[in-house]
Coordinates of C-alpha atoms in Angstrom, one line a residue:
Chain A
M1 CA -0.4 -0.5 0.2
F2 CA 1.5 3.2 -0.8
G3 CA 0.1 6.5 0.5
G4 CA -0.3 9.9 -1.6
I5 CA -1.0 13.2 -1.2
E6 CA -2.5 15.9 -4.0
A7 CA -1.3 19.7 -2.2
G8 CA -4.1 21.9 -3.9
G9 CA -4.7 25.9 -3.4
T10 CA -7.2 24.5 -2.4
K11 CA -7.5 21.4 -0.6
F12 CA -5.1 18.4 0.1
I13 CA -6.2 15.5 -1.1
C14 CA -4.7 11.9 0.8
G15 CA -4.8 9.0 -0.8
I16 CA -4.0 4.8 0.2
G17 CA -3.6 2.3 -2.5
T18 CA -2.2 0.9 -5.2
S19 CA -4.2 1.7 -8.2
P20 CA -7.0 3.1 -9.8
A21 CA -9.2 0.2 -8.6
D22 CA -8.3 0.0 -5.1
L23 CA -7.6 3.7 -4.1
E24 CA -10.0 5.8 -1.6
T25 CA -9.5 9.0 -0.6
T26 CA -10.7 11.7 1.6
Q27 CA -10.7 15.7 2.3
F28 CA -9.4 18.6 3.7
P29 CA -9.4 22.6 2.8
T30 CA -6.5 24.5 2.4
S31 CA -5.4 26.2 5.2
S32 CA -2.3 27.4 7.3
P33 CA 1.1 25.1 7.1
D34 CA 0.4 23.6 10.2
I35 CA -3.4 23.0 10.6
T36 CA -4.5 21.3 7.3
V37 CA -0.3 19.6 7.1
G38 CA -1.4 17.9 10.0
S39 CA -4.7 17.4 8.9
V40 CA -2.7 14.8 6.8
I41 CA -0.2 13.6 9.1
E42 CA -3.7 12.4 11.6
F43 CA -5.3 10.9 9.1
F44 CA -2.5 8.1 7.6
H45 CA -1.7 7.5 11.1
K46 CA -5.0 7.1 12.6
S47 CA -6.3 4.9 8.8
R48 CA -3.8 2.6 10.5
A49 CA -2.5 1.2 6.6
K50 CA 1.1 -0.3 6.7
L51 CA 2.2 2.0 4.6
Q52 CA 5.1 1.4 1.8
S53 CA 6.2 5.4 0.9
I54 CA 4.0 8.6 0.3
G55 CA 4.3 9.7 -2.9
I56 CA 3.4 13.8 -3.1
G57 CA 2.1 16.1 -6.3
S58 CA 2.0 20.2 -4.8
F59 CA 1.2 23.0 -6.3
G60 CA 4.9 25.4 -6.4
P61 CA 6.8 25.7 -7.3
L62 CA 8.7 23.8 -5.4
D63 CA 12.6 22.3 -5.1
L64 CA 13.0 19.7 -6.6
D65 CA 16.7 19.5 -6.3
P66 CA 17.4 15.9 -4.2
D67 CA 21.0 17.9 -3.4
S68 CA 19.3 21.3 -2.1
P69 CA 18.8 22.3 1.0
A70 CA 15.1 23.3 0.3
Y71 CA 14.4 19.3 -1.3
G72 CA 10.9 19.3 -1.1
H73 CA 10.3 23.0 0.1
I74 CA 7.5 24.7 -2.0
T75 CA 9.6 28.4 -2.2
S76 CA 8.9 31.8 -3.0
T77 CA 4.6 31.9 -3.6
P78 CA 2.2 33.9 -2.8
K79 CA 0.5 32.3 -0.6
P80 CA 0.6 33.6 3.2
G81 CA 2.4 30.8 5.4
W82 CA 4.0 28.1 2.6
R83 CA 6.5 29.9 1.6
N84 CA 9.0 28.3 2.0
F85 CA 7.6 25.4 3.7
D86 CA 9.0 22.0 4.3
L87 CA 6.5 20.0 2.7
A88 CA 7.7 17.6 2.1
G89 CA 10.2 16.8 4.7
T90 CA 7.8 18.1 7.5
I91 CA 6.1 14.9 5.9
R92 CA 8.5 12.7 6.2
N93 CA 9.2 13.3 9.6
A94 CA 5.7 13.0 10.8
L95 CA 5.2 9.5 9.0
Q96 CA 9.2 8.0 9.9
L97 CA 8.4 6.8 5.5
P98 CA 10.5 6.9 2.1
V99 CA 9.0 10.5 0.5
A100 CA 9.0 11.3 -3.4
I101 CA 7.9 14.8 -5.2
D102 CA 6.8 16.4 -7.5
T103 CA 5.1 18.7 -8.8
D104 CA 1.0 18.1 -9.1
V105 CA 1.1 18.2 -12.9
N106 CA 3.7 16.3 -12.9
A107 CA 2.1 13.8 -10.5
A108 CA -1.3 13.7 -12.8
L109 CA 1.1 13.5 -15.8
L110 CA 2.9 9.8 -14.5
G111 CA -0.9 8.5 -13.2
E112 CA -2.4 9.2 -16.8
A113 CA 1.2 7.2 -17.9
R114 CA 0.6 4.3 -16.3
W115 CA -3.3 4.6 -15.8
G116 CA -5.0 7.1 -17.9
A117 CA -5.2 8.7 -21.8
A118 CA -0.9 9.3 -22.1
R119 CA -0.6 4.9 -20.8
G120 CA 1.9 3.5 -23.6
L121 CA 3.7 7.2 -25.1
T122 CA 7.3 8.2 -24.4
D123 CA 6.4 12.3 -24.9
A124 CA 3.1 13.5 -23.3
I125 CA 2.4 16.9 -22.2
Y126 CA -0.2 17.4 -19.3
M127 CA -2.1 21.5 -18.9
T128 CA -4.2 22.2 -16.8
I129 CA -5.8 25.7 -17.3
G130 CA -8.2 26.2 -14.0
T131 CA -7.0 29.6 -11.7
G132 CA -3.6 29.3 -12.2
I133 CA -2.3 27.6 -15.8
G134 CA 0.1 24.6 -16.0
G135 CA 1.8 21.9 -17.8
G136 CA 3.8 19.1 -16.9
A137 CA 6.2 17.6 -19.9
L138 CA 6.8 13.5 -19.5
V139 CA 10.2 13.3 -22.7
R140 CA 11.2 9.1 -23.1
G141 CA 9.0 8.2 -20.4
E142 CA 10.2 10.6 -17.2
V143 CA 9.0 13.9 -15.9
V144 CA 11.2 17.4 -16.9
H145 CA 12.8 19.0 -14.6
G146 CA 15.4 20.4 -16.0
L147 CA 16.8 23.6 -14.0
V148 CA 13.7 23.8 -11.9
H149 CA 10.8 22.8 -13.3
P150 CA 8.6 24.1 -15.8
E151 CA 5.7 26.8 -15.7
M152 CA 4.7 26.2 -19.2
G153 CA 1.4 29.1 -17.8
H154 CA 4.5 32.3 -18.1
L155 CA 4.9 31.7 -22.3
R156 CA 4.3 34.8 -24.1
I157 CA 2.1 34.0 -27.3
P158 CA 0.3 36.8 -29.7
H159 CA -2.3 39.1 -28.1
D160 CA -4.1 41.1 -30.7
R161 CA -4.8 43.8 -28.5
T162 CA -7.1 45.4 -30.9
R163 CA -9.4 41.9 -30.7
D164 CA -8.5 41.8 -27.6
P165 CA -8.1 44.8 -25.4
F166 CA -7.6 42.7 -21.6
P167 CA -3.9 43.8 -21.1
G168 CA -3.7 40.7 -18.9
A169 CA -4.3 39.1 -15.1
C170 CA -0.7 37.8 -14.6
P171 CA 0.7 39.7 -11.2
F172 CA 4.3 39.1 -12.8
H173 CA 3.6 39.2 -16.2
G174 CA 0.1 41.0 -17.6
D175 CA -0.7 38.9 -21.2
C176 CA 1.3 35.4 -20.5
L177 CA -0.1 33.0 -21.6
E178 CA -2.3 33.0 -18.5
G179 CA -2.7 36.2 -17.8
L180 CA -4.9 36.0 -20.1
A181 CA -6.5 32.3 -20.9
A182 CA -6.2 31.4 -16.5
G183 CA -10.6 30.8 -15.4
P184 CA -10.1 34.6 -13.4
A185 CA -8.8 36.4 -16.8
I186 CA -12.1 35.3 -18.8
Q187 CA -13.9 36.7 -15.7
A188 CA -12.2 39.8 -15.5
R189 CA -13.2 40.3 -18.9
W190 CA -16.0 39.5 -20.1
G191 CA -16.8 40.4 -16.2
A192 CA -18.8 36.6 -16.0
V193 CA -17.7 33.6 -15.3
G194 CA -17.2 31.3 -17.7
T195 CA -19.1 28.5 -16.4
T196 CA -22.4 31.2 -17.6
L197 CA -20.8 32.4 -20.7
P198 CA -22.9 30.2 -23.7
P199 CA -21.0 28.1 -26.2
D200 CA -20.7 30.5 -28.9
H201 CA -20.1 33.6 -27.3
P202 CA -16.9 35.2 -28.2
A203 CA -15.2 33.9 -25.1
W204 CA -14.6 30.8 -26.5
A205 CA -13.4 31.3 -29.6
L206 CA -10.8 34.1 -28.7
E207 CA -9.9 31.0 -25.4
A208 CA -9.3 29.2 -28.2
Q209 CA -7.1 31.0 -30.0
Y210 CA -4.8 31.5 -27.0
L211 CA -4.8 27.9 -26.4
A212 CA -3.7 26.7 -29.3
Y213 CA -0.7 29.5 -29.5
G214 CA 0.8 27.9 -26.6
L215 CA -0.2 24.6 -27.3
N216 CA 1.6 24.9 -30.6
N217 CA 4.9 26.2 -28.8
L218 CA 4.2 23.1 -26.7
A219 CA 4.3 21.0 -30.0
V220 CA 7.0 22.6 -31.6
T221 CA 10.0 22.4 -28.5
L222 CA 8.9 19.3 -27.3
S223 CA 7.3 17.3 -30.2
P224 CA 4.6 15.1 -27.8
Q225 CA 2.3 12.1 -29.2
R226 CA -0.4 13.6 -26.8
I227 CA -1.4 17.2 -25.3
L228 CA -4.4 16.3 -22.8
L229 CA -6.3 19.0 -21.7
G230 CA -7.2 19.5 -17.9
G231 CA -8.7 21.5 -15.3
G232 CA -12.8 23.9 -14.6
V233 CA -11.6 26.2 -18.1
M234 CA -11.7 22.3 -20.2
Q235 CA -14.5 21.3 -18.8
Q236 CA -15.6 23.3 -21.5
S237 CA -15.5 21.0 -23.8
H238 CA -16.7 22.8 -26.5
L239 CA -13.2 23.9 -26.7
F240 CA -11.6 21.1 -28.0
T241 CA -13.0 20.8 -30.8
L242 CA -11.9 25.0 -31.2
I243 CA -8.5 25.0 -30.1
R244 CA -7.9 21.5 -33.2
R245 CA -9.5 24.0 -35.4
E246 CA -6.8 26.7 -34.8
F247 CA -4.1 24.3 -34.1
A248 CA -3.8 23.3 -37.4
Q249 CA -4.5 26.7 -38.4
L250 CA -1.2 27.9 -36.9
L251 CA 1.1 24.3 -37.8
N252 CA -0.4 24.9 -40.7
G253 CA 0.4 21.4 -42.5
Y254 CA 4.3 22.2 -41.3
V255 CA 4.6 19.7 -39.5
Q256 CA 4.2 16.1 -41.4
H257 CA 2.7 13.1 -39.4
P258 CA -1.1 11.4 -39.4
Q259 CA -0.7 12.0 -35.5
L260 CA -0.7 15.7 -36.4
L261 CA -2.7 16.0 -39.6
D262 CA -5.1 12.8 -39.1
Q263 CA -6.1 11.5 -35.4
L264 CA -6.3 15.0 -34.0
D265 CA -9.2 13.8 -32.1
H266 CA -6.5 11.9 -30.3
F267 CA -3.5 14.2 -29.7
I268 CA -5.1 17.0 -28.0
Q269 CA -7.9 15.2 -25.9
T270 CA -8.6 15.0 -22.2
P271 CA -7.0 13.4 -19.9
Q272 CA -9.1 9.9 -18.5
L273 CA -9.0 10.0 -14.5
G274 CA -10.5 13.3 -14.8
S275 CA -9.7 14.8 -11.4
R276 CA -8.4 11.5 -10.4
A277 CA -4.7 11.9 -12.0
G278 CA -3.3 14.0 -9.8
I279 CA -3.7 11.1 -6.3
L280 CA -3.1 9.0 -8.7
G281 CA 0.3 10.0 -9.9
T282 CA 0.9 10.8 -6.6
L283 CA 1.4 6.7 -5.6
V284 CA 3.3 6.6 -8.7
L285 CA 5.8 8.8 -7.6
A286 CA 4.9 7.0 -4.1
E287 CA 6.5 3.4 -5.6
R288 CA 10.0 5.4 -6.6
A289 CA 9.7 7.5 -3.1
Q290 CA 13.8 6.4 -1.4
Chain B
M1 CA 37.9 5.8 -35.0
F2 CA 34.5 7.3 -36.9
G3 CA 33.3 9.6 -39.9
G4 CA 30.7 11.5 -38.4
I5 CA 28.9 13.0 -41.7
E6 CA 27.4 16.8 -40.9
A7 CA 24.6 17.5 -43.2
G8 CA 23.7 21.1 -44.5
G9 CA 22.2 22.9 -46.9
T10 CA 25.0 24.9 -48.4
K11 CA 28.2 21.7 -47.4
F12 CA 28.2 19.1 -46.5
I13 CA 31.4 18.1 -43.9
C14 CA 32.8 15.4 -43.4
G15 CA 34.4 15.3 -40.4
I16 CA 37.2 11.2 -39.2
G17 CA 38.6 10.9 -35.7
T18 CA 37.3 10.8 -32.1
S19 CA 37.3 14.4 -29.8
P20 CA 38.8 17.7 -31.2
A21 CA 42.0 16.9 -30.1
D22 CA 42.3 14.6 -33.6
L23 CA 38.9 15.5 -36.0
E24 CA 40.0 15.3 -38.9
T25 CA 37.1 17.5 -41.4
T26 CA 36.2 17.9 -45.4
Q27 CA 33.5 19.3 -46.8
F28 CA 31.5 19.4 -50.4
P29 CA 29.1 22.2 -52.0
T30 CA 25.7 21.0 -51.2
S31 CA 24.5 20.4 -54.6
S32 CA 22.2 17.0 -55.5
P33 CA 22.2 14.1 -53.6
D34 CA 23.5 11.3 -55.8
I35 CA 26.7 14.1 -56.9
T36 CA 26.8 15.5 -52.7
V37 CA 26.7 13.0 -51.3
G38 CA 28.0 10.1 -54.2
S39 CA 31.6 12.0 -53.4
V40 CA 30.6 11.8 -49.5
I41 CA 31.1 8.2 -50.4
E42 CA 33.6 8.5 -52.4
F43 CA 35.5 10.5 -49.6
F44 CA 35.5 8.3 -46.8
H45 CA 35.8 5.1 -48.6
K46 CA 39.3 6.9 -49.9
S47 CA 40.2 7.9 -46.1
R48 CA 40.7 4.4 -45.5
A49 CA 40.9 4.8 -42.3
K50 CA 39.4 1.6 -40.3
L51 CA 36.5 3.1 -38.8
Q52 CA 33.6 1.5 -36.7
S53 CA 29.8 3.7 -37.3
I54 CA 29.0 6.6 -39.3
G55 CA 27.2 9.7 -37.3
I56 CA 24.3 11.8 -39.3
G57 CA 24.1 15.5 -38.3
S58 CA 20.9 16.7 -41.2
F59 CA 18.9 19.4 -42.4
G60 CA 15.6 18.0 -41.7
P61 CA 13.2 17.4 -41.4
L62 CA 13.7 14.1 -40.8
D63 CA 12.6 11.0 -40.3
L64 CA 14.1 9.4 -36.4
D65 CA 11.7 6.7 -35.8
P66 CA 13.9 3.5 -35.9
D67 CA 10.2 2.0 -36.6
S68 CA 9.2 3.6 -39.9
P69 CA 10.3 2.5 -43.0
A70 CA 11.3 6.6 -43.7
Y71 CA 13.9 6.2 -40.4
G72 CA 16.9 7.7 -41.2
H73 CA 15.1 9.7 -44.8
I74 CA 14.9 13.7 -45.0
T75 CA 10.9 14.2 -45.4
S76 CA 9.5 17.7 -46.7
T77 CA 12.5 19.0 -47.5
P78 CA 11.6 22.0 -49.9
K79 CA 15.1 21.6 -50.8
P80 CA 15.5 20.2 -54.8
G81 CA 16.1 17.1 -54.9
W82 CA 15.9 16.5 -51.5
R83 CA 12.8 15.5 -50.1
N84 CA 11.8 12.0 -48.9
F85 CA 16.0 10.9 -49.6
D86 CA 17.2 8.1 -47.4
L87 CA 20.3 9.7 -46.5
A88 CA 21.1 7.3 -43.5
G89 CA 19.8 4.2 -45.4
T90 CA 22.5 5.4 -48.9
I91 CA 25.2 6.2 -46.7
R92 CA 24.9 2.4 -44.5
N93 CA 24.8 0.0 -47.6
A94 CA 27.4 2.5 -49.5
L95 CA 29.7 1.6 -47.3
Q96 CA 28.8 -0.9 -44.8
L97 CA 28.9 0.7 -41.1
P98 CA 26.6 1.2 -38.4
V99 CA 24.7 4.7 -38.6
A100 CA 22.9 6.9 -36.7
I101 CA 21.5 9.7 -37.2
D102 CA 19.9 13.0 -35.7
T103 CA 18.7 16.1 -36.7
D104 CA 22.2 19.3 -37.2
V105 CA 20.6 21.1 -34.4
N106 CA 20.7 17.8 -31.4
A107 CA 24.4 16.9 -33.0
A108 CA 25.9 19.7 -32.2
L109 CA 24.5 19.8 -28.6
L110 CA 25.5 16.5 -27.8
G111 CA 28.9 17.9 -29.5
E112 CA 27.9 21.0 -26.7
A113 CA 27.8 18.5 -24.3
R114 CA 30.4 15.9 -24.0
W115 CA 33.3 18.7 -25.1
G116 CA 31.9 21.8 -24.9
A117 CA 29.6 24.9 -23.3
A118 CA 26.8 22.2 -21.6
R119 CA 29.3 19.5 -20.9
G120 CA 28.1 18.1 -17.8
L121 CA 24.4 19.4 -17.6
T122 CA 21.9 17.4 -18.2
D123 CA 19.2 19.7 -19.2
A124 CA 20.5 22.1 -21.9
I125 CA 19.1 23.7 -24.8
Y126 CA 21.0 24.7 -28.4
M127 CA 19.9 27.8 -30.5
T128 CA 20.9 28.5 -33.5
I129 CA 20.1 31.4 -35.5
G130 CA 21.1 31.6 -39.1
T131 CA 19.3 31.6 -42.3
G132 CA 16.6 29.8 -40.0
I133 CA 16.0 28.8 -36.7
G134 CA 16.4 26.0 -35.4
G135 CA 16.8 24.5 -31.7
G136 CA 17.5 20.8 -30.5
A137 CA 17.0 20.6 -26.2
L138 CA 19.2 18.2 -23.7
V139 CA 16.4 16.1 -21.5
R140 CA 18.3 14.5 -17.7
G141 CA 21.1 14.2 -21.0
E142 CA 19.1 13.6 -24.9
V143 CA 18.2 14.9 -26.7
V144 CA 14.1 14.9 -27.3
H145 CA 13.3 13.8 -30.5
G146 CA 9.3 12.9 -29.5
L147 CA 6.8 12.4 -32.2
V148 CA 9.0 13.5 -34.4
H149 CA 12.2 16.1 -33.4
P150 CA 11.2 19.8 -32.1
E151 CA 11.0 21.9 -34.2
M152 CA 11.7 25.0 -32.2
G153 CA 12.4 28.2 -34.6
H154 CA 8.1 28.3 -35.4
L155 CA 7.7 29.7 -31.7
R156 CA 4.5 31.7 -32.1
I157 CA 5.9 35.0 -30.3
P158 CA 3.6 38.5 -29.7
H159 CA 4.3 40.7 -32.7
D160 CA 3.2 44.2 -32.1
R161 CA 2.9 45.3 -35.9
T162 CA 3.3 49.2 -34.2
R163 CA 6.4 49.1 -34.0
D164 CA 7.6 46.6 -36.3
P165 CA 5.2 46.3 -39.7
F166 CA 6.3 44.0 -41.6
P167 CA 4.8 41.0 -42.0
G168 CA 7.6 37.7 -41.5
A169 CA 9.2 35.9 -43.9
C170 CA 8.5 32.3 -43.2
P171 CA 6.3 30.7 -46.1
F172 CA 4.3 28.8 -43.5
H173 CA 3.5 30.6 -40.8
G174 CA 4.1 33.9 -41.6
D175 CA 5.7 36.3 -37.8
C176 CA 6.5 33.0 -35.9
L177 CA 10.7 33.5 -34.7
E178 CA 12.2 32.6 -37.7
G179 CA 10.1 34.6 -39.1
L180 CA 10.7 38.1 -37.6
A181 CA 14.5 36.8 -36.6
A182 CA 15.9 34.2 -38.7
G183 CA 18.8 36.5 -40.4
P184 CA 16.2 36.7 -44.1
A185 CA 13.9 38.7 -42.2
I186 CA 16.2 40.8 -40.7
Q187 CA 17.6 41.3 -44.5
A188 CA 13.7 41.9 -45.6
R189 CA 12.4 43.7 -42.9
W190 CA 15.5 46.9 -43.1
G191 CA 16.8 46.0 -46.4
A192 CA 20.6 45.1 -45.8
V193 CA 21.7 41.6 -44.4
G194 CA 22.8 42.1 -40.9
T195 CA 25.8 42.1 -41.2
T196 CA 26.2 45.7 -42.3
L197 CA 23.9 47.1 -39.9
P198 CA 26.1 48.9 -36.9
P199 CA 25.8 47.6 -33.0
D200 CA 23.8 51.2 -32.2
H201 CA 21.3 49.9 -35.4
P202 CA 17.6 49.4 -34.8
A203 CA 17.9 45.7 -35.5
W204 CA 19.3 44.5 -33.2
A205 CA 16.6 45.6 -29.8
L206 CA 13.9 44.7 -31.8
E207 CA 15.7 41.3 -32.2
A208 CA 17.1 41.5 -29.5
Q209 CA 12.7 41.3 -27.8
Y210 CA 12.0 38.7 -30.9
L211 CA 14.8 36.0 -29.6
A212 CA 13.9 36.8 -26.1
Y213 CA 10.4 35.8 -26.5
G214 CA 11.8 32.9 -27.9
L215 CA 13.8 31.5 -25.1
N216 CA 10.7 32.5 -22.0
N217 CA 9.3 30.0 -24.2
L218 CA 12.0 27.2 -24.2
A219 CA 13.2 28.3 -20.3
V220 CA 9.4 27.4 -19.0
T221 CA 8.6 24.6 -21.2
L222 CA 11.7 23.0 -20.3
S223 CA 13.2 24.4 -17.4
P224 CA 16.7 24.3 -19.1
Q225 CA 20.1 24.5 -17.3
R226 CA 21.7 26.1 -20.0
I227 CA 20.7 28.1 -23.2
L228 CA 23.8 28.3 -25.7
L229 CA 22.9 31.3 -28.5
G230 CA 25.0 29.8 -32.4
G231 CA 25.2 30.4 -36.0
G232 CA 25.0 33.6 -37.7
V233 CA 22.7 35.7 -36.8
M234 CA 24.7 35.3 -33.0
Q235 CA 28.4 36.6 -34.4
Q236 CA 26.3 40.0 -34.0
S237 CA 28.0 39.4 -30.3
H238 CA 26.5 42.7 -29.2
L239 CA 22.8 40.7 -29.1
F240 CA 24.0 38.1 -25.7
T241 CA 24.2 41.7 -23.5
L242 CA 20.1 42.7 -25.6
I243 CA 19.1 39.5 -25.3
R244 CA 20.2 38.7 -21.7
R245 CA 18.7 41.9 -20.4
E246 CA 15.3 41.4 -21.7
F247 CA 15.6 38.1 -20.7
A248 CA 15.7 38.9 -17.3
Q249 CA 13.0 41.3 -18.3
L250 CA 9.9 39.0 -19.3
L251 CA 11.2 36.5 -16.5
N252 CA 10.3 39.1 -13.9
G253 CA 11.6 37.1 -11.3
Y254 CA 9.2 34.6 -11.8
V255 CA 11.8 31.8 -11.8
Q256 CA 13.9 31.6 -8.4
H257 CA 16.9 30.5 -9.7
P258 CA 21.0 32.4 -8.5
Q259 CA 21.5 30.9 -12.3
L260 CA 18.6 32.6 -13.4
L261 CA 18.3 35.4 -11.9
D262 CA 23.0 36.1 -10.7
Q263 CA 24.3 33.9 -13.6
L264 CA 22.8 35.0 -16.4
D265 CA 26.2 35.9 -18.7
H266 CA 25.9 32.4 -17.6
F267 CA 22.9 30.5 -18.2
I268 CA 22.3 32.6 -21.6
Q269 CA 25.8 31.9 -24.2
T270 CA 27.7 31.1 -27.2
P271 CA 29.1 28.0 -28.1
Q272 CA 32.3 27.0 -27.6
L273 CA 33.0 24.6 -29.9
G274 CA 31.8 27.2 -32.4
S275 CA 31.1 25.7 -35.5
R276 CA 33.0 22.8 -34.9
A277 CA 30.3 22.4 -32.7
G278 CA 28.2 19.8 -35.2
I279 CA 30.5 17.7 -37.0
L280 CA 32.6 17.5 -34.0
G281 CA 28.2 15.9 -32.2
T282 CA 28.0 13.1 -35.6
L283 CA 31.1 11.3 -33.3
V284 CA 28.8 11.0 -29.9
L285 CA 26.3 9.5 -32.7
A286 CA 28.3 7.4 -34.3
E287 CA 29.2 5.7 -30.4
R288 CA 25.9 4.8 -30.5
A289 CA 25.3 3.7 -33.9
Q290 CA 24.3 -0.1 -34.6

């Protein structure tokens, strides 16, 4: 049995199991590290499950460098109380178990690669479009970390201010992809939350355009076999058709491959594990914990 | 001893050796596959060197899928006579040696990773800015292929048409990165080749802006430890200072790491092997040929 923790900005999900077949979860609202991580630790203690290790998929930014003194810490988040919090170390010390940690999006990607829509693939991207935009990449079967970890929400894309005068909502970059296309940008631009806008509202054509620019940039950089789009904004399932059309127009036949030319419905698609991708991915991380 | 072939749009370089210390090269102009590849084969035959294998770094697009019937072919190039040419197979059959093939930029990156400015790094990017723009990425010590291979020149970036009315020169995408920032775009925009424009010409501030957008997008996607910029346009060495400044402004402190905050001179730098990076990288490829 493995333990998993999906650490999110609004809730922490705790899971115990080995796969989608036996996973059991419970969740706690995210407040302060003391209260929330305290509840998580108490949950695992009370569960009396014989756990081999713990996997954590967390909001970030994170320090994932095993040689860093701050390994496993949440670093420069603006979230009150969480800046420089040693998430992995606190869990490890309290539960006396091996712990592996990665970003929330990398965990979701690992879940999808094991049991979901990226199963059997070596190169794939998981992107979540919700209150923010984040992404993880699988290259040759492993998630990309690099110097820190990807921050795909902060891609710079074309922004035609005549068509869309909205200046962008990212406090760091203004009109980066997240600043133009995350949920809060939709709400600020149109004065209404996305879920209240009908499918023929111009918001969606613009949203699809921005996301297609982002996906084009990811595709020409990583050449993935598949791109999965999750998160609250993608619950508007009509967006997929619009995004695929814009994406094909942007590539314009330049990259010749059947998966890009004839099988775009598979190339850009929904995660299969839905909202369980992240917590299932933490079980994959737990397998690797040392 | 290994043989190497750097297959470029204007010339083919052939090399024999094992490292920068003993590499000997010769070159042939690129004309038709018959004539040019014929000269290459004749060169290796006449050399009488006992070669273990051949590495090829080639212009593309290439089919790099070992399971594809077109593995080792140049695919959809507009270059007359080269479309669908079986470069790897032709060399393998003529020389009766194991052959490994990769893109020209991946070869250069492998050369720099072994002997140059990316030595010791696991995650790095090599980008060339010349008559076109191409890039290769190292992730966890291996070059990224994915579904096809990266085509980093075709990133979409912000293009302020008030500041720069030039529509872009890419025949596929207009104002993608290559369309805005490769050598021919500079020449078409300003009516003069870049080498004749003084360092204080406004061409360079604009060029640095576009390249910094591209590097920002690569950095937030791949989180590299270092980015190397080569190619004819980067012979304008004053560009490096401008690009680093723009890049830092774009990231705006969002990614917190000393290499991005204090050591940008190392983070964005020149290849150390200069014009020999590609042919040296083919020796690294040759080592892996089977």
